[in-house]
Coordinates of C-alpha atoms and ligand atoms in Angstrom, one line a residue:
M1329 CA -0.2 -0.5 0.0
T1330 CA 1.0 3.6 -1.0
A1331 CA 1.4 6.4 2.2
K1332 CA -1.4 9.1 2.2
K1333 CA 0.5 12.0 1.4
I1334 CA 0.7 15.4 3.9
Y1335 CA 1.3 18.6 2.8
I1336 CA 1.4 21.8 5.0
R1337 CA 2.0 25.6 5.3
S1338 CA 2.8 27.4 8.4
F1339 CA 1.2 30.7 8.4
G1340 CA 2.7 32.3 11.0
C1341 CA 5.6 32.6 13.7
Q1342 CA 8.4 30.8 15.1
M1343 CA 5.6 28.2 17.5
N1344 CA 3.7 28.0 14.5
E1345 CA 6.5 25.9 12.8
Y1346 CA 7.2 23.7 15.5
D1347 CA 4.5 23.1 15.7
S1348 CA 3.6 22.5 12.0
N1349 CA 7.4 20.5 12.3
R1350 CA 5.4 18.6 15.5
I1351 CA 2.3 17.8 13.4
V1352 CA 5.0 16.1 10.2
D1353 CA 6.3 14.6 13.5
L1354 CA 3.0 13.2 14.6
M1355 CA 1.4 11.9 11.1
T1356 CA 4.1 10.7 9.6
G1357 CA 5.5 8.5 12.5
G1358 CA 2.6 7.0 13.6
C1359 CA 0.2 7.8 11.6
G1360 CA 1.7 6.2 8.3
Y1361 CA 1.1 9.9 5.6
E1362 CA 4.7 10.4 4.3
K1363 CA 5.1 15.1 3.2
T1364 CA 4.9 16.4 0.2
A1365 CA 6.1 19.2 -1.4
T1366 CA 3.4 20.3 -3.2
P1367 CA -0.7 20.6 -2.4
E1368 CA -2.2 18.3 -5.9
D1369 CA -0.1 15.4 -4.2
A1370 CA -1.7 15.6 -0.8
D1371 CA -4.4 13.3 0.8
L1372 CA -4.1 15.7 3.3
I1373 CA -3.9 20.0 3.1
V1374 CA -3.1 20.9 7.0
F1375 CA -3.3 24.7 6.7
N1376 CA -1.2 26.2 9.8
T1377 CA -2.4 29.5 10.6
C1378 CA -2.3 32.8 12.1
S1379 CA -4.4 36.2 13.0
I1380 CA -1.7 38.2 14.9
R1381 CA -2.5 40.6 11.9
D1382 CA -5.3 41.7 9.9
K1383 CA -3.4 40.4 6.3
A1384 CA -2.2 37.2 7.8
Q1385 CA -5.8 36.0 8.7
Q1386 CA -6.7 37.3 5.7
K1387 CA -4.0 35.0 3.9
V1388 CA -5.9 32.1 5.0
Y1389 CA -8.8 32.4 3.6
S1390 CA -7.8 33.6 -0.1
E1391 CA -5.0 30.5 -0.2
L1392 CA -8.2 27.9 1.1
G1393 CA -10.4 29.9 -1.7
R1394 CA -7.3 29.1 -4.1
I1395 CA -7.8 24.8 -3.1
R1396 CA -11.1 24.3 -2.9
H1397 CA -11.2 22.9 -6.7
L1398 CA -8.2 19.8 -5.6
K1399 CA -11.3 18.4 -3.5
E1400 CA -13.7 18.7 -5.8
E1401 CA -11.3 16.6 -8.6
N1402 CA -10.0 14.0 -5.3
P1403 CA -13.4 13.7 -2.7
G1404 CA -10.7 11.7 -0.3
L1405 CA -8.8 14.8 0.0
R1406 CA -8.7 16.1 3.2
I1407 CA -8.0 19.7 5.2
A1408 CA -7.7 20.9 7.7
V1409 CA -6.7 24.2 9.3
G1410 CA -5.2 25.2 13.1
G1411 CA -3.7 27.5 14.6
C1412 CA -5.0 30.8 16.2
V1413 CA -6.8 31.6 13.4
A1414 CA -8.4 28.1 14.2
S1415 CA -8.8 28.7 17.6
Q1416 CA -10.0 32.3 17.2
E1417 CA -12.6 31.6 14.9
G1418 CA -13.0 27.7 15.4
R1419 CA -16.6 26.7 13.7
A1420 CA -17.1 29.6 11.3
I1421 CA -14.1 28.5 8.8
I1422 CA -16.5 25.7 8.5
E1423 CA -19.6 27.8 7.4
R1424 CA -17.6 30.3 5.7
A1425 CA -15.6 27.6 4.0
P1426 CA -17.6 24.0 4.5
F1427 CA -15.2 22.6 2.4
V1428 CA -12.9 22.6 5.8
D1429 CA -12.9 18.9 6.9
V1430 CA -10.9 19.7 10.8
V1431 CA -9.8 23.1 12.7
F1432 CA -8.3 22.7 15.9
G1433 CA -6.3 24.7 17.9
P1434 CA -2.8 25.3 18.7
Q1435 CA -3.0 23.1 21.8
T1436 CA -5.4 20.1 20.0
L1437 CA -2.6 19.0 17.9
H1438 CA -2.2 15.9 18.5
R1439 CA -5.6 15.2 18.5
L1440 CA -5.4 15.6 14.1
P1441 CA -5.8 11.6 13.7
S1442 CA -8.8 11.1 15.8
L1443 CA -10.4 13.9 15.2
L1444 CA -9.9 12.9 11.4
D1445 CA -10.8 9.9 12.3
Q1446 CA -13.9 10.8 13.3
C1447 CA -14.3 13.0 10.1
A1448 CA -14.5 9.9 8.1
H1449 CA -16.4 8.5 11.0
C1450 CA -19.1 10.5 11.0
R1451 CA -18.7 12.4 7.5
R1452 CA -19.5 16.1 9.2
S1453 CA -16.8 18.3 9.6
Q1454 CA -14.9 18.8 13.3
V1455 CA -13.3 21.0 15.2
D1456 CA -11.2 20.9 18.8
V1457 CA -9.6 24.3 19.5
S1458 CA -9.8 23.4 23.4
F1459 CA -7.1 24.1 25.5
P1460 CA -6.0 21.1 26.9
G1461 CA -3.5 22.4 29.1
I1462 CA 0.1 20.9 28.4
A1463 CA -0.9 17.9 27.6
K1464 CA -0.3 17.7 23.9
F1465 CA 4.0 17.1 24.4
D1466 CA 2.5 14.3 25.7
Y1467 CA 1.1 12.5 22.7
L1468 CA 3.5 13.8 20.1
P1469 CA 6.8 11.5 19.1
R1470 CA 10.7 12.3 20.1
P1471 CA 11.0 15.3 17.7
H1472 CA 12.4 14.4 14.6
V1473 CA 15.8 15.8 13.7
D1474 CA 16.5 17.5 10.6
G1475 CA 20.6 19.0 11.0
A1476 CA 22.4 21.1 13.6
A1477 CA 20.2 23.2 14.1
A1478 CA 16.7 21.8 16.4
F1479 CA 14.2 24.5 18.4
V1480 CA 12.6 23.3 21.7
S1481 CA 9.3 24.3 22.8
I1482 CA 9.8 24.9 27.4
M1483 CA 6.5 26.9 27.4
E1484 CA 2.9 27.9 25.8
G1485 CA 0.4 30.5 25.6
C1486 CA 0.3 34.3 27.2
S1487 CA -1.4 35.8 30.0
K1488 CA 0.6 39.3 29.3
F1489 CA -3.5 40.3 27.7
C1490 CA -0.9 43.4 25.5
T1491 CA -4.6 45.7 24.4
Y1492 CA -3.2 44.9 20.5
C1493 CA -2.5 41.5 20.5
V1494 CA -4.6 37.9 19.6
V1495 CA -1.9 34.9 21.3
P1496 CA -3.9 35.2 24.7
Y1497 CA -7.1 34.5 23.3
T1498 CA -5.4 32.6 21.0
R1499 CA -3.0 30.4 22.5
G1500 CA -3.8 30.5 26.0
Q1501 CA -2.1 31.3 29.7
E1502 CA 0.7 30.8 29.7
L1503 CA 2.1 27.2 31.0
S1504 CA 5.3 26.2 31.5
R1505 CA 6.8 22.8 30.3
P1506 CA 8.3 20.1 33.1
V1507 CA 12.1 21.1 33.7
S1508 CA 13.1 17.3 33.2
D1509 CA 11.0 16.6 29.6
V1510 CA 12.5 20.0 28.5
I1511 CA 16.4 18.7 29.8
R1512 CA 14.9 15.1 28.4
E1513 CA 14.2 16.2 24.9
I1514 CA 17.4 18.9 24.7
K1515 CA 19.7 15.9 25.6
E1516 CA 18.1 13.3 22.8
L1517 CA 18.6 16.1 20.1
A1518 CA 22.2 16.2 21.4
D1519 CA 22.2 12.6 21.1
Q1520 CA 21.2 12.1 17.3
G1521 CA 24.1 15.7 16.8
V1522 CA 22.3 19.2 17.3
C1523 CA 24.8 21.5 19.7
E1524 CA 22.5 24.3 18.8
I1525 CA 19.1 24.5 20.5
T1526 CA 17.1 27.7 20.3
L1527 CA 14.3 27.3 23.6
L1528 CA 10.5 29.2 22.6
G1529 CA 7.7 30.7 24.0
Q1530 CA 5.9 33.7 23.8
N1531 CA 7.3 35.2 27.2
V1532 CA 10.2 32.8 27.6
N1533 CA 11.0 34.7 30.0
A1534 CA 8.5 33.8 32.1
Y1535 CA 9.2 30.7 33.0
R1536 CA 8.5 27.8 36.1
G1537 CA 9.9 24.0 36.6
T1538 CA 10.3 21.7 39.8
L1539 CA 13.6 20.1 40.3
P1540 CA 12.8 17.0 42.4
D1541 CA 14.3 18.2 45.2
G1542 CA 10.8 21.2 45.1
E1543 CA 13.3 23.6 44.4
E1544 CA 11.5 25.6 42.3
I1545 CA 13.0 27.5 38.5
D1546 CA 13.6 30.4 36.8
F1547 CA 13.9 31.3 32.9
A1548 CA 17.4 32.0 34.1
M1549 CA 18.2 28.7 36.5
L1550 CA 16.3 26.6 33.1
L1551 CA 19.6 28.2 30.9
E1552 CA 22.3 27.0 33.6
L1553 CA 21.1 24.1 33.4
I1554 CA 20.5 23.6 29.6
S1555 CA 23.6 24.7 29.4
A1556 CA 25.8 22.7 31.7
L1557 CA 24.6 19.6 29.3
D1558 CA 27.3 18.0 27.3
G1559 CA 27.1 18.5 22.5
I1560 CA 25.1 21.5 23.0
E1561 CA 27.6 24.2 22.1
R1562 CA 25.2 27.1 21.3
I1563 CA 21.9 28.2 23.3
R1564 CA 19.3 31.1 21.9
F1565 CA 15.8 32.2 22.9
M1566 CA 13.4 33.2 21.2
T1567 CA 10.9 35.6 21.8
S1568 CA 11.6 37.3 25.4
H1569 CA 9.4 40.5 27.0
P1570 CA 11.3 43.4 28.8
S1571 CA 8.1 43.7 32.4
E1572 CA 9.9 40.1 33.0
F1573 CA 13.8 40.8 32.3
T1574 CA 15.3 40.6 35.6
P1575 CA 19.4 40.6 36.7
R1576 CA 19.8 36.7 37.2
L1577 CA 18.9 36.6 33.2
I1578 CA 21.2 39.3 31.9
D1579 CA 23.5 38.1 34.9
A1580 CA 23.0 34.4 32.2
F1581 CA 24.6 36.1 29.7
R1582 CA 27.9 37.5 32.2
R1583 CA 28.0 33.3 33.6
L1584 CA 27.0 31.5 30.8
P1585 CA 29.6 31.1 27.4
K1586 CA 27.5 29.0 24.9
L1587 CA 24.8 31.6 25.1
V1588 CA 24.8 34.3 21.6
S1589 CA 25.4 37.5 22.7
H1590 CA 22.1 38.0 20.6
V1591 CA 18.5 38.2 22.1
H1592 CA 16.0 39.0 20.7
L1593 CA 13.7 42.0 23.2
P1594 CA 11.0 43.2 21.6
V1595 CA 10.2 47.2 22.7
Q1596 CA 6.8 47.9 19.8
S1597 CA 7.3 51.8 21.1
G1598 CA 9.5 54.2 22.4
S1599 CA 7.0 56.0 24.6
N1600 CA 6.4 55.6 28.0
R1601 CA 2.4 56.7 27.2
I1602 CA 2.2 55.0 24.4
L1603 CA 2.9 51.3 25.8
E1604 CA 1.1 52.0 29.2
L1605 CA -1.9 51.9 26.9
M1606 CA -0.4 49.0 25.3
K1607 CA -0.3 47.8 28.7
R1608 CA 3.1 46.6 27.7
G1609 CA 4.6 47.0 32.1
Y1610 CA 7.4 48.3 31.4
T1611 CA 8.5 51.9 30.2
A1612 CA 11.2 53.2 28.0
E1613 CA 13.9 53.5 30.9
R1614 CA 13.1 50.6 32.1
F1615 CA 14.5 48.6 29.0
E1616 CA 17.0 50.6 28.0
E1617 CA 18.1 50.2 31.3
I1618 CA 18.4 45.9 30.5
V1619 CA 19.8 46.9 26.7
R1620 CA 22.4 48.5 29.2
G1621 CA 22.8 45.8 31.7
L1622 CA 23.2 43.3 28.7
R1623 CA 25.7 44.9 27.4
Q1624 CA 27.5 45.3 30.5
A1625 CA 27.8 41.3 31.0
R1626 CA 27.6 40.6 27.3
P1627 CA 30.4 43.3 25.7
G1628 CA 28.7 44.1 21.7
I1629 CA 25.7 41.9 22.4
C1630 CA 23.3 42.8 19.5
I1631 CA 19.8 43.8 20.2
T1632 CA 17.0 43.1 18.0
S1633 CA 13.1 44.0 18.6
D1634 CA 9.9 44.0 16.6
F1635 CA 7.7 47.7 16.5
I1636 CA 4.3 48.5 16.6
V1637 CA 4.0 52.3 14.7
G1638 CA 0.7 53.7 14.8
F1639 CA -0.8 52.3 17.9
P1640 CA -4.2 53.8 18.4
G1641 CA -3.8 57.7 20.1
E1642 CA 0.0 57.8 18.6
T1643 CA 0.9 61.2 18.0
E1644 CA 4.1 62.6 16.3
E1645 CA 5.4 63.2 18.9
D1646 CA 5.3 59.4 20.8
F1647 CA 6.8 58.2 17.1
E1648 CA 9.2 60.6 18.1
Q1649 CA 10.2 59.1 20.8
T1650 CA 10.2 55.5 19.5
M1651 CA 13.1 57.6 16.8
E1652 CA 15.1 59.0 19.5
M1653 CA 14.9 55.5 21.5
V1654 CA 15.8 53.7 17.9
E1655 CA 19.0 56.1 17.9
R1656 CA 20.0 55.7 21.2
V1657 CA 20.0 51.9 21.3
G1658 CA 21.3 50.9 17.8
F1659 CA 18.6 48.0 17.1
D1660 CA 20.7 45.2 14.7
A1661 CA 17.8 43.8 12.3
S1662 CA 14.7 44.2 13.5
F1663 CA 10.6 44.0 12.5
S1664 CA 8.1 46.9 12.5
F1665 CA 4.9 46.4 11.1
V1666 CA 2.0 49.3 11.4
Y1667 CA -0.8 48.4 13.9
S1668 CA -3.1 46.2 13.0
P1669 CA -6.7 45.9 14.7
R1670 CA -7.6 41.7 16.3
P1671 CA -11.2 41.3 16.9
G1672 CA -12.2 41.0 20.5
T1673 CA -8.9 42.9 21.9
P1674 CA -9.1 46.4 23.5
A1675 CA -7.0 48.3 21.4
A1676 CA -9.3 47.7 18.9
S1677 CA -12.2 49.6 20.2
M1678 CA -9.5 52.6 21.0
K1679 CA -10.3 56.0 19.2
D1680 CA -7.1 55.5 16.0
D1681 CA -7.3 59.1 14.2
T1682 CA -3.8 58.4 12.6
P1683 CA -4.5 58.1 8.6
Q1684 CA -3.2 54.6 7.2
S1685 CA -1.5 57.3 4.6
V1686 CA 0.7 58.8 8.0
K1687 CA 1.6 55.4 10.0
L1688 CA 3.2 54.1 6.0
E1689 CA 5.4 57.1 6.5
R1690 CA 6.1 56.5 10.0
L1691 CA 6.1 52.7 9.1
Q1692 CA 9.1 54.0 6.2
R1693 CA 11.6 56.3 8.8
L1694 CA 11.8 53.9 11.5
Q1695 CA 12.8 50.5 9.2
K1696 CA 15.2 53.1 6.8
A1697 CA 16.7 54.1 10.9
N1698 CA 17.2 49.9 11.6
D1699 CA 18.3 49.0 8.8
A1700 CA 20.8 51.6 9.0
R1701 CA 22.2 50.4 12.1
A1702 CA 21.4 46.5 10.8
A1703 CA 23.6 47.8 8.2
A1704 CA 26.3 49.4 10.0
I1705 CA 26.8 46.6 12.4
S1706 CA 28.0 44.7 9.3
E1707 CA 30.3 46.9 8.5
A1708 CA 31.8 46.4 12.0
M1709 CA 31.8 43.4 12.0
V1710 CA 34.7 42.9 8.8
G1711 CA 38.3 42.3 10.3
T1712 CA 36.6 40.4 13.4
R1713 CA 36.5 36.2 14.4
Q1714 CA 32.9 34.8 14.6
R1715 CA 32.1 32.1 16.4
V1716 CA 29.3 30.2 13.9
L1717 CA 27.8 27.3 13.5
V1718 CA 28.1 25.9 9.4
T1719 CA 24.8 25.0 8.7
G1720 CA 25.0 24.0 5.2
M1721 CA 26.7 24.2 1.2
S1722 CA 27.0 28.3 0.3
R1723 CA 23.4 28.5 -2.8
K1724 CA 26.2 30.0 -4.4
G1725 CA 28.4 27.2 -4.8
G1726 CA 31.8 26.4 -5.6
G1727 CA 33.1 24.6 -2.3
M1728 CA 31.8 27.9 -0.5
L1729 CA 30.1 27.1 3.0
A1730 CA 27.0 28.6 4.6
A1731 CA 27.2 29.0 8.6
R1732 CA 25.2 31.9 10.6
T1733 CA 26.6 33.7 12.8
D1734 CA 25.4 34.5 16.8
N1735 CA 23.9 37.2 15.3
N1736 CA 21.9 35.5 12.5
R1737 CA 24.0 36.2 9.9
V1738 CA 25.6 34.2 6.8
V1739 CA 28.9 34.3 6.0
N1740 CA 30.1 31.7 3.0
F1741 CA 34.1 30.8 2.6
K1742 CA 35.6 28.3 1.5
G1743 CA 36.1 24.8 4.0
N1744 CA 36.0 21.0 3.2
L1745 CA 32.5 19.2 4.2
D1746 CA 33.4 17.4 7.1
L1747 CA 32.3 20.6 9.0
L1748 CA 29.4 20.8 8.0
G1749 CA 27.1 20.9 11.4
R1750 CA 30.3 22.0 13.9
M1751 CA 31.2 25.3 16.0
V1752 CA 33.5 27.0 14.1
E1753 CA 35.4 30.2 14.0
V1754 CA 36.0 32.7 11.5
L1755 CA 37.8 36.2 10.4
V1756 CA 34.6 38.0 8.2
T1757 CA 36.0 40.0 5.3
E1758 CA 33.8 41.5 3.4
V1759 CA 30.2 42.4 3.5
R1760 CA 27.6 41.3 0.0
V1761 CA 24.1 42.3 0.1
H1762 CA 22.7 39.4 2.4
T1763 CA 25.7 37.8 3.6
L1764 CA 28.7 38.5 4.9
A1765 CA 32.1 36.8 3.2
G1766 CA 34.8 35.5 5.7
E1767 CA 37.6 32.0 6.0
L1768 CA 38.4 29.9 7.8
A1769 CA 40.3 30.8 11.8
G1770 CA 39.8 28.2 14.1
K1771 CA 38.6 24.6 14.1
P1772 CA 36.3 22.7 16.1
A1773 CA 37.9 20.7 18.8
G1774 CA 39.4 17.1 16.9
A1775 CA 38.6 17.8 13.6
Ligands
SAH993 N1 5.6 38.2 22.3 C1 6.2 38.7 22.1 C2 5.8 39.0 20.5 C3 4.5 38.1 20.3 S1 3.2 38.5 18.4 C4 6.5 39.5 22.6 O1 5.5 40.7 23.4 O2 6.3 40.6 22.8 C5 5.2 39.7 18.0 C6 5.5 40.9 16.9 O3 3.3 41.2 16.4 C7 5.1 42.2 18.4 O4 6.1 41.8 19.2 C8 3.9 42.9 17.4 O5 5.1 43.4 17.2 C9 4.0 42.4 16.8 N2 2.0 42.5 16.6 C10 1.8 42.1 18.0 N3 -0.1 42.4 17.6 C11 0.0 43.3 16.2 C12 -1.4 44.0 15.9 N4 -2.2 43.5 16.2 N5 -1.0 45.0 15.2 C13 0.3 45.2 14.6 N6 1.5 44.3 15.2 C14 1.3 43.3 15.8
SF4_994 FE1 0.8 39.1 22.7 FE2 1.6 40.4 24.6 FE3 2.1 38.0 24.8 FE4 3.7 39.2 23.4 S1 3.0 39.4 25.5 S2 2.6 37.8 23.1 S3 2.6 40.7 22.9 S4 -0.2 39.4 24.7
F3S995 FE1 1.0 34.4 14.6 FE2 -1.3 32.5 16.5 FE3 2.3 33.1 16.6 S1 -1.4 34.6 15.8 S2 2.1 34.6 15.2 S3 1.1 31.9 15.0 S4 1.7 32.6 18.0

């Protein structure tokens, strides 16, 4: 019997991608599916959706429209919609797109096989977007390793309720995975050759766990435990939140050399008035204090961020405060978005009289300032030695390898294939359009 084929597409963030990989692990593991890259070949199409901004949500419906005809051609095809739009809209998805068979949420993805069975059995679409705690991890197979870098979810959901954001509604409240599960998963990944891990969560620094002796641990202590694991050479995390960035977490950058010299720390705005309206729980001064602390603990550390421009009531003066902060802090490559009102969030009913054209102008100014700074950081890397993870062959070929720096830049350099998946040192020699060029400066121990 030939295996059935699953086609999956992610529309969202890193956590959404992580979930997509877990869905594939689940369906290819016990359910006899094989992955395909073309929806036309598939027996099961899964859209893992995102509702962070209106555009992301609309895209899901237009893409559903595009695959609808496949079901007419192949009545055996099943279509499942998961992720944050599914969580927020639930049954409304079936009302709008009746050809969808299953709707499942970020916390019920492990139930996809049984939902598909029920759908076949009762010949009716199935919806399960409930929040059964942190149970899903108990039902998922061991993660499948692909390369030397891997992601590990350490906490799910968000309880911050920033006034503009859908995540607490779509993913439920903050829940941490048990320390023992996280450590076991990372050890298993290390045994399979993974040397870089990225810890995932909407607010990783809200992590709380309990050791076997009953001691409570926080995120900084979790980092310490992970740092002590053999085989793991580089640790990243995303996303951390400024409101729980403790002195101990800052100090981790002094004490733990395996932590990368990069933190993604979303600030959203440089205006205290707007930060308060967003209910972010910190001031611009406090944010800059964290950045100063990080730079003292780890000189040269790169800080990247997220910004929202045109939040309801943002004045020219508020925006200027963001621009001034950008100048003072000097962020590396960052993301900025025009505010998108999300149904059901408090900000959606706040008065917003700034014309869209003004918002777009602000977005461009902000992006220009951040891009210029990111380019300057790349230039300043020329002549420095960087610790990089060799991730593959360069796309340009010619015996060149591609590797990633701490601050997420691709460096191409000449080297042997036996360096794949290893950490090496390169001397950066040149800035190219989207990459850096370098020379091998130091091999890993034993290579
Ligand atoms: N948990 C992280 C970020 C999660 S969402 C944090 O709080 O920092 C990723 C980014 O999307 C946010 O940092 C924010 O900049 C952006 N975002 C979230 N809701 C948005 C909205 N309604 N409109 C525009 N951008 C939004
Ligand atoms: Fe959304 Fe705020 Fe939670 Fe981040 S911290 S996911 S922006 S509610
Ligand atoms: Fe989008 Fe949900 Fe992630 S709304 S950004 S997929 S948590």
